[in-house]
Structure formats: C-alpha cells, structure tokens
Coordinates of C-alpha atoms in Angstrom, one line a residue:
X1 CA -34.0 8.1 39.9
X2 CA -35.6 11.4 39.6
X3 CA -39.2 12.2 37.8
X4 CA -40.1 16.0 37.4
X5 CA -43.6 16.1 37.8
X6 CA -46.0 18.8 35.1
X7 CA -46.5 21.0 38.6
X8 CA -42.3 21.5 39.6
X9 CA -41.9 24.8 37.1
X10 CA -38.0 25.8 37.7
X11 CA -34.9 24.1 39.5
X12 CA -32.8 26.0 41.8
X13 CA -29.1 26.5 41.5
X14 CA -27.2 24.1 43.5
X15 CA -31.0 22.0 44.2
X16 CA -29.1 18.9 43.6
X17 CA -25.3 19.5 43.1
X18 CA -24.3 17.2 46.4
X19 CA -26.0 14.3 44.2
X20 CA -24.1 12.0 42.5
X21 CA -25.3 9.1 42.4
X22 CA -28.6 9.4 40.0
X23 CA -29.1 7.2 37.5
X24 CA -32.1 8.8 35.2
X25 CA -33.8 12.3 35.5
X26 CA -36.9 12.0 33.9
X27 CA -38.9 15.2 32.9
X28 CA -42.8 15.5 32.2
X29 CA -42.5 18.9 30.5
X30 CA -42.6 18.8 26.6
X31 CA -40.9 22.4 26.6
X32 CA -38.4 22.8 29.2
X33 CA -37.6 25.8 31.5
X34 CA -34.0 27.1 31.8
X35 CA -31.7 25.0 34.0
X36 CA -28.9 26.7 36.2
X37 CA -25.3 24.7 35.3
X38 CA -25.1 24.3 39.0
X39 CA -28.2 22.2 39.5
X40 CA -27.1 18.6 39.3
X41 CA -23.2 17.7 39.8
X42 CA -21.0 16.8 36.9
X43 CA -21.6 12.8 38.0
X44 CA -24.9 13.3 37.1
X45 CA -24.4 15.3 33.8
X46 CA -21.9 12.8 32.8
X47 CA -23.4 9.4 33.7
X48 CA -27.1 9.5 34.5
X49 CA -29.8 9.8 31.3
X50 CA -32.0 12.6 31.0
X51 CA -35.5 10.9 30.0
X52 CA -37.5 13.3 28.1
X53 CA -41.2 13.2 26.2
X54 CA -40.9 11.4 22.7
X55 CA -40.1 14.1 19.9
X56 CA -38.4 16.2 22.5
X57 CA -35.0 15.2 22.9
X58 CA -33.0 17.8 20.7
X59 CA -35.3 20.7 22.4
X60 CA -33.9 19.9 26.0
X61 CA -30.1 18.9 24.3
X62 CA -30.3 22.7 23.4
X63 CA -32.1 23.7 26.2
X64 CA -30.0 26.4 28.7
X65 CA -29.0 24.0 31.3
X66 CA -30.6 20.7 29.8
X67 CA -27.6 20.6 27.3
X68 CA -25.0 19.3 30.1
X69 CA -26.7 16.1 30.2
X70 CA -24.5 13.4 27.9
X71 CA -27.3 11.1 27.6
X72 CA -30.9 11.9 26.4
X73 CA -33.7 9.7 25.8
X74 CA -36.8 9.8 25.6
X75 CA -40.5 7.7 27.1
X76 CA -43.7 7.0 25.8
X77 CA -46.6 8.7 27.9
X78 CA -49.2 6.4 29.0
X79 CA -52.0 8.9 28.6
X80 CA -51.4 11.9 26.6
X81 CA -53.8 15.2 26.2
X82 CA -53.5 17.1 23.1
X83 CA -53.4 20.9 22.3
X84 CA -57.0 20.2 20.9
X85 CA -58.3 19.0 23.7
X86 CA -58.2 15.2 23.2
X87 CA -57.4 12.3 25.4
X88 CA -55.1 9.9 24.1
X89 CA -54.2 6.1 26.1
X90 CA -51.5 3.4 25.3
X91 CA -53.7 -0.1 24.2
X92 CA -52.7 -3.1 26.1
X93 CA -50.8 -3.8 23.4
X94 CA -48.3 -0.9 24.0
X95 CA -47.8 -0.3 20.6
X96 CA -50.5 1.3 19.3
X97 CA -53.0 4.5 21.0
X98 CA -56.8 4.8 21.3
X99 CA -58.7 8.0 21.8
X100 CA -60.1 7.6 25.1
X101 CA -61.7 10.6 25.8
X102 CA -61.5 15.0 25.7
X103 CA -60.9 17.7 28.1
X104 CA -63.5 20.8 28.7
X105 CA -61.0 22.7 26.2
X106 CA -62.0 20.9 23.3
X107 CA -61.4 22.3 20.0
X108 CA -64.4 22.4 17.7
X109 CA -62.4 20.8 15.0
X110 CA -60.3 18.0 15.8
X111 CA -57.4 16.0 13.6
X112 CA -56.5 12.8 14.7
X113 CA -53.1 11.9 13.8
X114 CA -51.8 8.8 12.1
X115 CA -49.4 8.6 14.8
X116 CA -48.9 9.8 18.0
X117 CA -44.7 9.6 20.0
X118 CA -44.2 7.3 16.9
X119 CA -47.1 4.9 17.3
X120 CA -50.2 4.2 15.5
X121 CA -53.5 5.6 16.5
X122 CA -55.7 2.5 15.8
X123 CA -59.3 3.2 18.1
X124 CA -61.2 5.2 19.0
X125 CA -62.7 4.3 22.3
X126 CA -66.0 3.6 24.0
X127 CA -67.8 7.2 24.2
X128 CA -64.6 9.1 23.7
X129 CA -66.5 12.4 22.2
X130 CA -69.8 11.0 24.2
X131 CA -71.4 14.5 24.6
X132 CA -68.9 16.8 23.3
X133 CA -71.8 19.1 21.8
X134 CA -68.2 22.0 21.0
X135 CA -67.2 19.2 18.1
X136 CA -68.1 20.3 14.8
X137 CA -65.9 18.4 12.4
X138 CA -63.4 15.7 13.0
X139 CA -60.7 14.2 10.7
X140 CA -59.9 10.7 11.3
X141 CA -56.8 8.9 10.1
X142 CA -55.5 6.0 7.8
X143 CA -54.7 3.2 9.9
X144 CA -57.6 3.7 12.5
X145 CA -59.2 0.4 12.8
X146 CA -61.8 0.3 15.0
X147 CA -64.8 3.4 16.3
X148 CA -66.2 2.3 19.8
X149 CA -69.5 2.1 21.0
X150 CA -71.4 5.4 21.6
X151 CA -68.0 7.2 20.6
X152 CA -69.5 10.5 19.0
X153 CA -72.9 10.3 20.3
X154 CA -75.0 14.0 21.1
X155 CA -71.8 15.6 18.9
X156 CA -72.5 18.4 16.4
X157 CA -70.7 17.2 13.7
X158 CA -72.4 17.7 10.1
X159 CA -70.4 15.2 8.3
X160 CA -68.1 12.4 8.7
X161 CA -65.9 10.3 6.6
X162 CA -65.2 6.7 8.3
X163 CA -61.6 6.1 6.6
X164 CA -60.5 2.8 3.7
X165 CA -58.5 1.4 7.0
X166 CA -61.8 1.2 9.5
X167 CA -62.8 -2.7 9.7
X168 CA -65.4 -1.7 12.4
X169 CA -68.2 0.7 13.3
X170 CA -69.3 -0.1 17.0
X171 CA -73.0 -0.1 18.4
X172 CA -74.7 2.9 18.3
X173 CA -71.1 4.6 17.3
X174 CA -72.5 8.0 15.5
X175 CA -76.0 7.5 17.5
X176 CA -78.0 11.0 18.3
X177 CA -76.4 13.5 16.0
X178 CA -79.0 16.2 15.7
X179 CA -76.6 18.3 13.2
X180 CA -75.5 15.4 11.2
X181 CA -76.0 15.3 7.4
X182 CA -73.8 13.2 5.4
X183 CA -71.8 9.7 5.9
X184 CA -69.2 7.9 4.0
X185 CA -68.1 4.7 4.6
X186 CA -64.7 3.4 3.4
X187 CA -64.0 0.1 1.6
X188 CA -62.7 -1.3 4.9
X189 CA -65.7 -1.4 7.0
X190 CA -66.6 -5.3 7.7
X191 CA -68.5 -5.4 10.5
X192 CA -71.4 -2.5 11.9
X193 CA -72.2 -3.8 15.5
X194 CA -69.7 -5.6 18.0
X195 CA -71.4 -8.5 18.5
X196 CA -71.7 -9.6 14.6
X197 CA -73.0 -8.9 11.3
X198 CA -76.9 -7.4 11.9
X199 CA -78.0 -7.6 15.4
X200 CA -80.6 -6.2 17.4
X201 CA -79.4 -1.7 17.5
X202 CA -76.5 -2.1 15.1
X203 CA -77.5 0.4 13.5
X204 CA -75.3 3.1 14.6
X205 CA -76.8 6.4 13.3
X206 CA -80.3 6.4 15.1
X207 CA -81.9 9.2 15.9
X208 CA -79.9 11.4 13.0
X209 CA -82.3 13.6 12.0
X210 CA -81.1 15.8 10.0
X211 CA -78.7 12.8 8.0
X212 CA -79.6 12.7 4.5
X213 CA -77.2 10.3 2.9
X214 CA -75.0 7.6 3.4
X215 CA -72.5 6.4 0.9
X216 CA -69.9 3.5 0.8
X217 CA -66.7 3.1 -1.2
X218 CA -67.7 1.0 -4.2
X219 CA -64.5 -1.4 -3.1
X220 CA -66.0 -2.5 -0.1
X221 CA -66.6 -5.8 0.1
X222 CA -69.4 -6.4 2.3
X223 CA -71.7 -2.9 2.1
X224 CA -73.2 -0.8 -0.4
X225 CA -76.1 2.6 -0.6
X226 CA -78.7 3.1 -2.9
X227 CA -79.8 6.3 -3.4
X228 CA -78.7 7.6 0.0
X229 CA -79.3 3.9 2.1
X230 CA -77.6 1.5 3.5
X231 CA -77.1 -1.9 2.0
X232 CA -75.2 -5.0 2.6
X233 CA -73.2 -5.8 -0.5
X234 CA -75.9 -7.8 -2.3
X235 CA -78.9 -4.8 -1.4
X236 CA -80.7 -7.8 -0.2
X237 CA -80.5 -6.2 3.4
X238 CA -81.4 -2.4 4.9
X239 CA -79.2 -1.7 7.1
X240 CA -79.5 2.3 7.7
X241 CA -82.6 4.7 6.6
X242 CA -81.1 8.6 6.6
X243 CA -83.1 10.2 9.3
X244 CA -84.1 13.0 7.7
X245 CA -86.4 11.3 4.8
X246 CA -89.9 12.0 5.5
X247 CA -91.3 9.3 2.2
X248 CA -90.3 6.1 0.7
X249 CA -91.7 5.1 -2.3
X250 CA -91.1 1.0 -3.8
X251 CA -89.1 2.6 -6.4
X252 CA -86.7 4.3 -3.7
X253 CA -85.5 0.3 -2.7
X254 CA -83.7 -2.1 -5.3
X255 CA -85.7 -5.0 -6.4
X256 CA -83.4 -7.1 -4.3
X257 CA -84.6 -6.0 -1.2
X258 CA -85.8 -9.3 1.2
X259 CA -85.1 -7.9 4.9
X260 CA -85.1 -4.9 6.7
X261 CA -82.0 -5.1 9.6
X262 CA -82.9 -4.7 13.3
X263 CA -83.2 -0.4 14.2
X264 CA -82.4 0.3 10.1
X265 CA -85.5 2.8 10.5
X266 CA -84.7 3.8 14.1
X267 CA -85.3 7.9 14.0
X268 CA -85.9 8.1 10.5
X269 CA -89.2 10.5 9.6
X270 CA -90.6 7.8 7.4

C-alpha cells in the first residue's frame, strides 16, 4: 500500500511503473495534480484501489492521469481543517464529528455544516474557539447536540443563536464575550452546566457585558426569559442576568421568583 502524503506535490513519469503488486494508493490531496500515464504499471491501474478524500472521487476519476485507476474509493479523515479555518475530529463514535479547535487563518464568520464527508457534526468541543478574538459571527447547525465547556470564550461575536437540536450548553460555554449582545436558546436545550441542572458557575455567559437579552423558544420544555432573563420553565428560578443591565427593579422579576441560581448575576452591572 501506498499513502501520498499533503507535502508529495507531483509524481514522476515511470516513479512506479516496475510496481505491480500494490494493492491501494491512497491520496491526501482533495484536488489532485496531473498524473503522467506512465507512473504506476497497468497491474496497478487495473487491480489496486485508488483511495481518495470523501466527495472527491469523480474529481480524481477525471483527473489527467488519476482516470486509469478502475477502482476509486474514497476515506473518512480523522481530523479535517476547513477553508475557514476550523478544526474538525472524528468522535469515538466514528460516526459523527466535533469541532475541536481553529487554525491562525480563521475566518471572521464561520458556518458549521450539518454534515461534514457525509457525517453529522454533533459537538462542539471543549474551548474549540477559546480565544479566537477574529470570530465575529458563527452559524451553527441542526443536528449539533452538545457546546463544550469554555468553547467560545474571549470571542467577538455579537449574537448567537443556540439551534432547536442543542440538548446541552456546557460550563462557562459563551463565558467572557465583551462584544456580545443577544442570545437565543432553542427548544432543545435541557441541561446548562455538565454536571446537572443549576450548579455552582453554570451559568455560561459571565462576564457578558455588553449582553442585553436572552430569549428561549417558547417550546422548550425546561427554560423560559422574562423580559430579557433567564428562567427555568416555571420562572421560579434565575438562571442568567444580561450583563449589560445596570437596574433591577421588583417589577423587572415574575411574581414566581423563589431562588436566584449559583453565578446568575456573575458580571452583570446590577
């Protein structure tokens, strides 16, 4: 077997024409470069599988050279970077993709597909955009499940919409977002905090100071907002004060109010 690594640009005439008994070529290179009809010999055109990135296998089948090959296929990457800059990693599942992290060339506004080499992209991961101060605006997908733990902490985004699919929002997930105004929450969202319902820094956007309102999908179960906070479902519980309120007056709370959550006034001007 054969892998072509991202660094081996061309292939020489001839370069492997006494071969004949390879089984797979596999090539890294989404777009390939042209392939002399003399590199491999006819054994290996006829009988060994070209192994190409997912999405790319009628590219190199009318690629100059890459055509010869009878047999095309195609791999799932482990770890993938985007043209935008973003870090993508197979779960342990196998079958599904987190956002693990970004590159220096990050784009200031990101889309994160539904899918990525025909699997879902379900989470995105402990302090993926941790510091990624270029981020301005970020789309995230139906069928994302899970935001990590610190994952867009000391970004610059000014607004974010968590989507219906999200069941959880991780500790401290949209923490430190100086630039940061509005929040909505979709009717998925079960859980705020990875170690249970209310507990000790749940709140995951401290120190938002410009943040002015949250709002949650009327459909969700188990949270609510009034008047720009954050409620359980009943409004018995504060969750999340917007940071940038300087006054609260009784009338700004619902007459159900009985506990304030662990952190729900952590940055808040209030």
């Amino acid at each position: 077997d054969t892998i072509m690594g991202y660094s081996v640009t061309g292939i020489a005439s001839g370069a492997f024409s006494d071969v004949t008994d390879l089984t797979s070529v596999t090539m890294l290179l989404e777009k390939p470069y042209a392939l002399p009809a003399d590199a491999f010999s006819s054994a290996v055109y006829q009988h060994a599988q070209l192994i190409v990135p997912y999405g790319c296998e009628s590219v190199y089948q009318n690629a100059t050279g890459w055509s010869q090959f009878n047999q095309v296929t195609y791999y799932v990457p482990d770890e993938y970077t985007d043209e935008q800059g973003v870090i993508y990693a197979l779960n342990e599942d196998g079958e599904t993709y987190m956002v693990r992290g970004y590159t220096e060339n990050l784009v200031t506004k990101v889309v994160i597909p539904e899918t990525l080499h025909g699997k879902a992209v379900t989470v995105i991961g402990y302090g993926a955009f941790k510091n990624a101060t270029s981020l301005k605006e970020i789309s995230l997908p139906e069928g994302l499940l899970y935001i990590g733990d610190f994952s867009f902490v000391k970004t610059n985004l000014t607004e974010i919409t968590v989507p219906n699919s999200v069941t959880t929002i991780a500790n401290g997930a949209f923490n430190e977002i100086a630039t940061l105004k509005k929040v909505h929450i979709g009717k998925g969202v079960s859980m705020i905090g990875s170690d249970g319902f209310f507990y000790v820094g749940s709140n995951p956007f401290q120190h938002c100071i410009a943040l002015e309102t949250i709002t949650v999908d009327e459909e969700n179960r188990l949270f609510s907002s009034f008047k720009g906070l954050l409620y359980d479902k009943d409004k018995t519980i504060l969750c999340a004060v917007p940071g940038s309120l300087t006054s609260l007056k009784e009338t700004d709370f619902p007459s159900t109010l009985s506990v304030f959550a662990a952190y729900s006034l952590c940055g808040a001007r209030v």
